[in-house]
Coordinates of C-alpha atoms and ligand atoms in Angstrom, one line a residue:
M22 CA 212.5 22.7 -6.4
K23 CA 209.7 25.0 -5.3
T24 CA 206.9 23.0 -3.7
K25 CA 203.4 24.0 -5.0
L26 CA 200.5 24.3 -2.6
L27 CA 197.4 22.8 -4.3
L28 CA 193.9 22.7 -2.9
A29 CA 191.9 19.5 -2.9
Q30 CA 188.5 21.3 -3.4
N31 CA 189.8 22.9 -6.6
P32 CA 189.3 20.6 -9.6
A33 CA 192.0 22.3 -11.6
D34 CA 194.5 21.6 -8.8
L35 CA 193.5 17.9 -8.8
M36 CA 194.4 17.9 -12.5
I37 CA 197.7 19.5 -11.8
A38 CA 198.5 16.9 -9.2
V39 CA 197.6 14.1 -11.7
E40 CA 199.9 15.7 -14.4
I41 CA 202.8 15.8 -11.9
L42 CA 202.3 12.2 -11.0
K43 CA 202.1 11.1 -14.6
N44 CA 205.4 12.8 -15.3
G45 CA 207.2 11.0 -12.5
G46 CA 206.9 13.8 -9.9
I47 CA 206.0 13.6 -6.2
V48 CA 202.8 15.0 -4.6
A49 CA 201.9 14.8 -0.9
L50 CA 198.2 13.6 -0.7
A51 CA 195.9 13.4 2.3
T52 CA 194.6 9.9 3.2
E53 CA 192.3 9.2 6.2
T54 CA 195.4 8.1 8.2
V55 CA 198.2 10.6 7.5
Y56 CA 199.5 12.5 4.5
G57 CA 201.4 10.2 2.0
L58 CA 204.1 11.0 -0.5
A59 CA 202.6 9.8 -3.8
A60 CA 204.5 8.7 -6.8
H61 CA 203.8 6.5 -9.9
A62 CA 204.2 3.0 -8.5
Y63 CA 205.5 1.6 -11.9
N64 CA 208.1 4.3 -12.4
T65 CA 211.4 3.3 -10.7
E66 CA 212.9 6.8 -11.1
A67 CA 209.9 8.4 -9.4
I68 CA 210.2 5.8 -6.6
E69 CA 213.8 6.5 -6.1
R70 CA 213.0 10.2 -5.9
V71 CA 210.6 9.4 -3.0
F72 CA 213.3 7.6 -1.1
K73 CA 215.6 10.5 -1.6
A74 CA 213.1 13.2 -0.6
K75 CA 212.3 11.3 2.6
N76 CA 215.9 10.3 3.3
R77 CA 214.6 6.8 3.7
P78 CA 216.8 3.7 3.7
N79 CA 216.1 2.0 0.4
N80 CA 215.5 -1.4 2.0
N81 CA 212.3 -0.1 3.8
P82 CA 209.4 -1.0 1.4
L83 CA 206.6 1.3 0.4
I84 CA 202.8 0.6 0.5
V85 CA 201.2 0.6 -3.0
H86 CA 197.8 2.4 -3.0
V87 CA 195.1 1.3 -5.5
R88 CA 191.5 2.4 -6.2
N89 CA 189.6 -0.9 -6.0
I90 CA 189.9 -4.6 -5.0
D91 CA 190.5 -5.8 -8.5
C92 CA 193.5 -3.5 -8.9
A93 CA 194.9 -4.8 -5.5
Y94 CA 194.3 -8.4 -6.5
E95 CA 196.3 -7.9 -9.7
L96 CA 199.4 -6.9 -7.8
F97 CA 199.8 -10.2 -5.9
D98 CA 201.3 -13.4 -7.3
W99 CA 198.6 -16.0 -6.6
S100 CA 200.3 -18.8 -8.4
N101 CA 201.8 -20.5 -5.4
M102 CA 199.4 -19.2 -2.7
D103 CA 197.0 -21.5 -1.0
E104 CA 193.2 -21.0 -0.7
N105 CA 193.6 -19.8 2.9
T106 CA 195.5 -16.7 1.7
K107 CA 193.0 -15.9 -0.9
G108 CA 190.2 -16.3 1.7
R109 CA 192.0 -13.9 4.0
F110 CA 192.5 -11.4 1.2
F111 CA 188.8 -11.3 0.3
K112 CA 187.5 -11.2 3.9
L113 CA 189.8 -8.4 5.0
A114 CA 189.6 -6.4 1.7
Q115 CA 185.8 -6.6 1.5
H116 CA 185.4 -5.6 5.2
F117 CA 188.0 -2.9 5.6
W118 CA 188.6 -1.3 2.2
P119 CA 188.6 1.5 1.4
G120 CA 190.3 2.0 4.8
P121 CA 193.3 2.0 7.0
L122 CA 194.5 -1.6 6.5
S123 CA 197.5 -2.7 4.3
L124 CA 197.8 -6.3 3.2
V125 CA 201.1 -8.0 2.5
A126 CA 201.7 -11.1 0.3
R127 CA 203.9 -12.3 -2.5
S128 CA 204.2 -9.7 -5.2
K129 CA 204.0 -10.0 -9.0
D130 CA 207.0 -8.8 -10.9
L131 CA 205.1 -5.8 -12.2
V132 CA 205.7 -4.0 -8.9
P133 CA 209.3 -2.7 -9.1
F134 CA 211.8 -4.0 -6.6
A135 CA 212.6 -0.4 -5.7
A136 CA 209.0 0.0 -4.3
R137 CA 209.3 -3.2 -2.3
G138 CA 212.7 -2.5 -0.8
G139 CA 214.0 -5.5 -2.6
L140 CA 211.5 -7.9 -0.9
S141 CA 209.5 -10.6 -2.7
S142 CA 206.3 -9.3 -1.1
V143 CA 204.3 -6.2 -1.5
A144 CA 202.0 -4.2 0.8
V145 CA 198.8 -2.8 -0.7
R146 CA 195.9 -0.7 0.4
I147 CA 192.9 1.3 -0.8
P148 CA 192.7 4.6 1.0
K149 CA 189.4 6.1 2.0
A150 CA 190.0 9.9 1.8
Q151 CA 187.9 11.2 -1.1
S152 CA 190.6 13.5 -2.7
C153 CA 193.1 10.6 -2.7
L154 CA 190.6 8.2 -4.2
S155 CA 189.8 10.9 -6.9
I156 CA 193.5 11.1 -7.8
L157 CA 193.7 7.3 -8.0
E158 CA 190.6 7.3 -10.3
M159 CA 192.2 9.9 -12.5
T160 CA 195.5 8.1 -12.9
D161 CA 195.6 4.7 -14.5
F162 CA 198.4 3.4 -12.3
P163 CA 198.8 2.7 -8.6
L164 CA 200.7 5.1 -6.3
V165 CA 203.4 4.3 -3.7
M166 CA 202.7 6.4 -0.6
P167 CA 204.9 6.4 2.4
S168 CA 204.1 8.9 5.1
A169 CA 205.0 12.4 3.9
N170 CA 207.7 13.2 6.4
I171 CA 211.5 13.0 6.4
S172 CA 212.4 9.7 7.9
T173 CA 212.5 9.6 11.7
R174 CA 210.2 12.6 12.1
P175 CA 206.5 12.4 13.2
S176 CA 204.0 11.6 10.3
P177 CA 202.1 14.7 9.1
T178 CA 198.3 15.0 9.5
C179 CA 198.0 18.4 7.8
A180 CA 199.6 20.1 4.8
E181 CA 201.5 22.5 7.1
H182 CA 203.3 19.6 8.7
V183 CA 204.2 18.1 5.4
L184 CA 205.9 21.4 4.5
K185 CA 207.7 21.4 7.8
T186 CA 210.0 18.7 6.7
L187 CA 209.6 18.4 2.9
D188 CA 209.2 22.0 1.6
N189 CA 211.3 22.4 -1.6
R190 CA 212.0 18.6 -1.6
I191 CA 208.8 17.6 -3.4
D192 CA 206.8 19.0 -6.3
A193 CA 203.5 19.7 -4.6
V194 CA 201.2 19.1 -1.6
L195 CA 197.5 18.8 -2.2
D196 CA 195.9 20.3 0.9
A197 CA 192.7 18.5 2.0
G198 CA 192.6 19.6 5.6
T199 CA 193.4 17.5 8.6
C200 CA 193.5 13.7 8.4
L201 CA 190.6 12.0 10.2
L202 CA 192.4 9.1 12.0
G203 CA 195.9 10.6 12.5
I204 CA 197.7 7.3 12.8
E205 CA 198.9 5.0 10.0
S206 CA 197.2 1.9 8.6
S207 CA 197.6 -1.5 10.3
V208 CA 199.8 -3.8 8.2
V209 CA 198.9 -7.5 8.0
R210 CA 200.8 -10.3 6.3
I211 CA 198.2 -12.7 4.9
D212 CA 200.3 -15.5 3.4
G213 CA 202.0 -18.2 5.5
E214 CA 200.7 -20.5 8.1
Q215 CA 199.0 -17.7 10.1
A216 CA 198.1 -14.1 9.3
C217 CA 200.5 -11.8 11.1
L218 CA 200.2 -8.2 12.3
L219 CA 203.4 -6.4 11.0
R220 CA 202.5 -2.9 12.3
F221 CA 199.9 -1.8 14.8
G222 CA 197.7 0.9 13.3
S223 CA 194.3 2.4 13.0
I224 CA 192.4 -0.9 13.1
S225 CA 193.0 -2.9 16.2
A226 CA 194.3 -6.5 16.2
Q227 CA 191.0 -7.6 17.8
E228 CA 188.9 -6.2 15.0
I229 CA 191.1 -7.8 12.4
S230 CA 191.1 -11.2 13.9
S231 CA 187.4 -11.1 14.5
V232 CA 186.8 -10.4 10.8
L233 CA 189.3 -13.1 9.8
G234 CA 187.7 -15.6 12.1
E235 CA 191.2 -16.8 13.1
N236 CA 194.0 -15.8 15.5
L237 CA 196.3 -13.1 14.3
L238 CA 199.9 -13.5 15.2
I239 CA 201.1 -10.4 17.1
P240 CA 204.8 -10.3 17.6
A241 CA 205.9 -9.0 21.0
P242 CA 207.8 -5.6 20.9
A243 CA 211.1 -7.3 21.8
D244 CA 210.9 -9.7 18.8
K245 CA 212.9 -9.2 15.7
P246 CA 211.1 -6.5 13.6
Q247 CA 208.5 -8.0 11.3
A248 CA 208.3 -5.1 8.9
P249 CA 211.6 -3.6 7.8
G250 CA 210.4 -0.1 8.8
Q251 CA 209.9 -1.2 12.4
A252 CA 213.7 -1.4 12.9
Y253 CA 214.3 2.4 12.7
L254 CA 213.7 5.3 15.1
H255 CA 210.4 6.9 14.1
Y256 CA 208.1 9.7 14.8
A257 CA 210.6 11.6 16.9
P258 CA 210.0 15.3 17.3
Q259 CA 212.9 17.7 17.3
V260 CA 213.0 18.4 21.0
S261 CA 215.7 18.1 23.6
Q262 CA 214.2 14.9 25.1
L263 CA 211.0 12.8 25.0
R264 CA 210.1 10.7 27.9
V265 CA 207.1 8.5 28.7
V266 CA 206.2 8.9 32.4
D267 CA 203.6 7.7 34.9
S268 CA 201.6 10.2 37.0
V269 CA 203.9 10.0 40.0
E270 CA 206.9 11.1 37.8
L271 CA 204.8 13.8 36.2
E272 CA 203.7 15.1 39.6
A273 CA 207.4 15.6 40.6
L274 CA 208.0 17.5 37.3
W275 CA 204.8 19.4 37.3
L276 CA 206.3 22.9 37.7
D277 CA 209.3 22.4 35.5
F278 CA 209.3 23.9 32.0
N279 CA 208.3 20.7 30.3
S280 CA 205.8 20.2 27.5
I281 CA 203.3 17.5 28.6
I282 CA 201.0 15.4 26.6
G283 CA 198.4 13.1 28.1
R284 CA 194.8 12.0 28.2
K285 CA 192.4 14.8 29.1
K286 CA 191.0 13.0 32.1
D287 CA 194.5 12.2 33.5
L288 CA 195.8 15.8 33.1
D289 CA 192.5 17.2 34.5
K290 CA 193.1 15.1 37.7
L291 CA 196.6 16.4 38.1
Y292 CA 195.5 20.0 37.6
Q293 CA 192.9 19.5 40.3
K294 CA 195.4 18.0 42.7
L295 CA 198.5 20.2 41.9
G296 CA 197.1 23.5 40.5
P297 CA 198.2 25.4 37.5
R298 CA 201.6 25.0 35.9
N299 CA 204.0 27.7 34.9
Q300 CA 202.6 29.9 32.1
E301 CA 205.5 29.1 29.8
C302 CA 204.7 25.4 30.0
L303 CA 202.8 23.7 27.3
S304 CA 200.1 21.2 28.3
L305 CA 198.4 19.2 25.5
S306 CA 195.3 17.3 26.6
L307 CA 194.4 14.7 23.9
G308 CA 191.2 12.6 23.9
D309 CA 190.4 10.1 26.5
E310 CA 189.7 7.3 24.0
P311 CA 192.5 5.6 21.9
K312 CA 191.0 6.8 18.6
S313 CA 190.7 10.4 19.6
F314 CA 194.1 10.4 21.3
A315 CA 195.7 8.9 18.1
A316 CA 194.0 11.5 15.9
K317 CA 195.9 14.3 17.8
L318 CA 199.2 12.6 18.7
Y319 CA 201.4 13.6 15.8
Q320 CA 199.9 17.1 15.8
A321 CA 200.9 17.4 19.5
L322 CA 204.4 16.2 18.7
Y323 CA 204.8 18.9 16.1
R324 CA 203.4 21.5 18.5
C325 CA 206.1 20.6 21.0
E326 CA 208.7 21.4 18.4
E327 CA 207.8 25.0 18.8
R328 CA 209.6 24.8 22.2
P329 CA 212.6 22.7 21.2
C330 CA 214.5 23.1 24.5
A331 CA 211.6 21.9 26.7
P332 CA 211.7 18.1 27.3
V333 CA 208.4 16.4 26.3
L334 CA 206.7 14.2 28.8
I335 CA 204.0 11.9 27.7
L336 CA 201.8 10.5 30.4
R337 CA 201.6 6.8 29.7
P338 CA 198.1 5.7 28.5
P339 CA 196.7 2.4 29.9
K340 CA 198.4 -0.8 28.8
E341 CA 195.3 -2.2 27.2
P342 CA 194.9 -3.8 23.8
E343 CA 192.9 -1.0 22.3
W344 CA 195.8 1.4 23.1
A345 CA 198.4 -0.8 21.4
A346 CA 198.9 1.5 18.3
V347 CA 199.2 4.6 20.4
I348 CA 201.7 2.9 22.8
D349 CA 203.7 1.6 19.8
R350 CA 204.1 5.1 18.3
I351 CA 204.9 6.7 21.7
R352 CA 207.5 4.0 22.4
R353 CA 209.2 4.5 19.0
A354 CA 209.1 8.3 19.2
S355 CA 210.9 8.1 22.5
G356 CA 213.3 5.4 21.3
T357 CA 212.4 3.1 24.2
Ligands
LIG12 O1 198.5 4.8 6.6 C1 199.5 4.5 6.0 O2 199.9 3.3 5.8 C2 200.3 5.6 5.4 C3 199.4 6.3 4.3 C4 200.1 7.4 3.6 O3 198.8 5.4 3.5 N1 201.5 5.1 4.8 C5 202.6 4.7 5.5 O4 203.7 4.3 4.8 O5 202.5 4.7 6.7 P1 205.1 4.1 5.5 O6 206.0 4.0 4.3 O7 205.4 5.3 6.4 O8 205.0 2.8 6.3 C6 204.9 1.6 5.6 C7 205.2 0.4 6.5 C8 206.7 0.3 6.9 O9 206.8 0.0 8.3 C9 207.1 -0.8 6.0 O10 208.3 -1.4 6.4 C10 205.9 -1.7 5.9 O11 204.8 -0.8 5.9 N2 205.9 -2.5 4.7 C11 205.7 -2.0 3.4 N3 205.8 -3.1 2.5 C12 206.1 -4.2 3.2 C13 206.3 -5.5 2.9 N4 206.3 -6.0 1.6 N5 206.6 -6.4 3.9 C14 206.6 -6.0 5.2 N6 206.4 -4.7 5.6 C15 206.1 -3.8 4.6
LIG13 MG1 206.2 6.4 7.9

């Protein structure tokens, strides 16, 4: 199939995207986190097409995206849930939605098992990006939206990166420019004894637990994966090697033909100390803060693919709680 390039600022193109979705097709849409691969969440065949296009194991569940809190509430089965869970839902939904937080709890039967990867629970979020919300307003059904990349590759933060792995595998991409946050939503399970962070993401664990007014369970990286998707290699660019290094290791490799990624202030320090690198080398200085670093991380990984034979070295960011999501993605991308 030929993938159509649609433009979000063009109202006629929004209508085309909606028509494709109504007919069970797949359209990549920008959210504030990353581009997502949207399909009708109540159409099992459309959902199966998403898994096929992404080459995604079908036991890895999708997040269902809705346009308002009532629509989200409708997807959960509240019959056996305690008041605590309901309280957590409203606190988090009212504070963070629309925004980069996905909430997981027991699902109603109306969400197909295919979308849930066979689980009894479902993940739901309201995205904030305007073009995506407009599409959700124009359809009268929710949309599943996994990140719009072939499984294992970095998530796309612009239309060009969607096409890098999915051209001719999906019906269309609605280009809405670059995603603001650049890293996926945080995923939180709200039922059970204690709320539990299933995936680090754009909102830090500290922010979530302070809104909840209770501790958030954060599994250690070595624990059994909490979300099925955490079990797989992820975010890996197609390069000969990707290593996370400290500044001593990077100094030793400074003149080699590596691609390097790091915080601006850390790389600036090394430039001052060691001088320029070879002209053929790629050096990508990302922001100094976790949010600005996250916003550019996947872009940087795709950029490194332009020199597939050069190993990629990522200068380790500080091991501090606000860097947890960035460190998580780097760890997975490097398979360590
Ligand atoms: O920011 C985002 O969340 C993006 C945008 C497009 O919304 N979407 C996204 O989807 O990152 P995906 O499919 O790449 O990642 C979804 C994650 C996976 O790790 C999956 O295992 C987990 O959410 N997940 C989904 N449903 C779940 C459930 N019922 N229980 C536990 N984990 C779930
Ligand atoms: Mg993904």
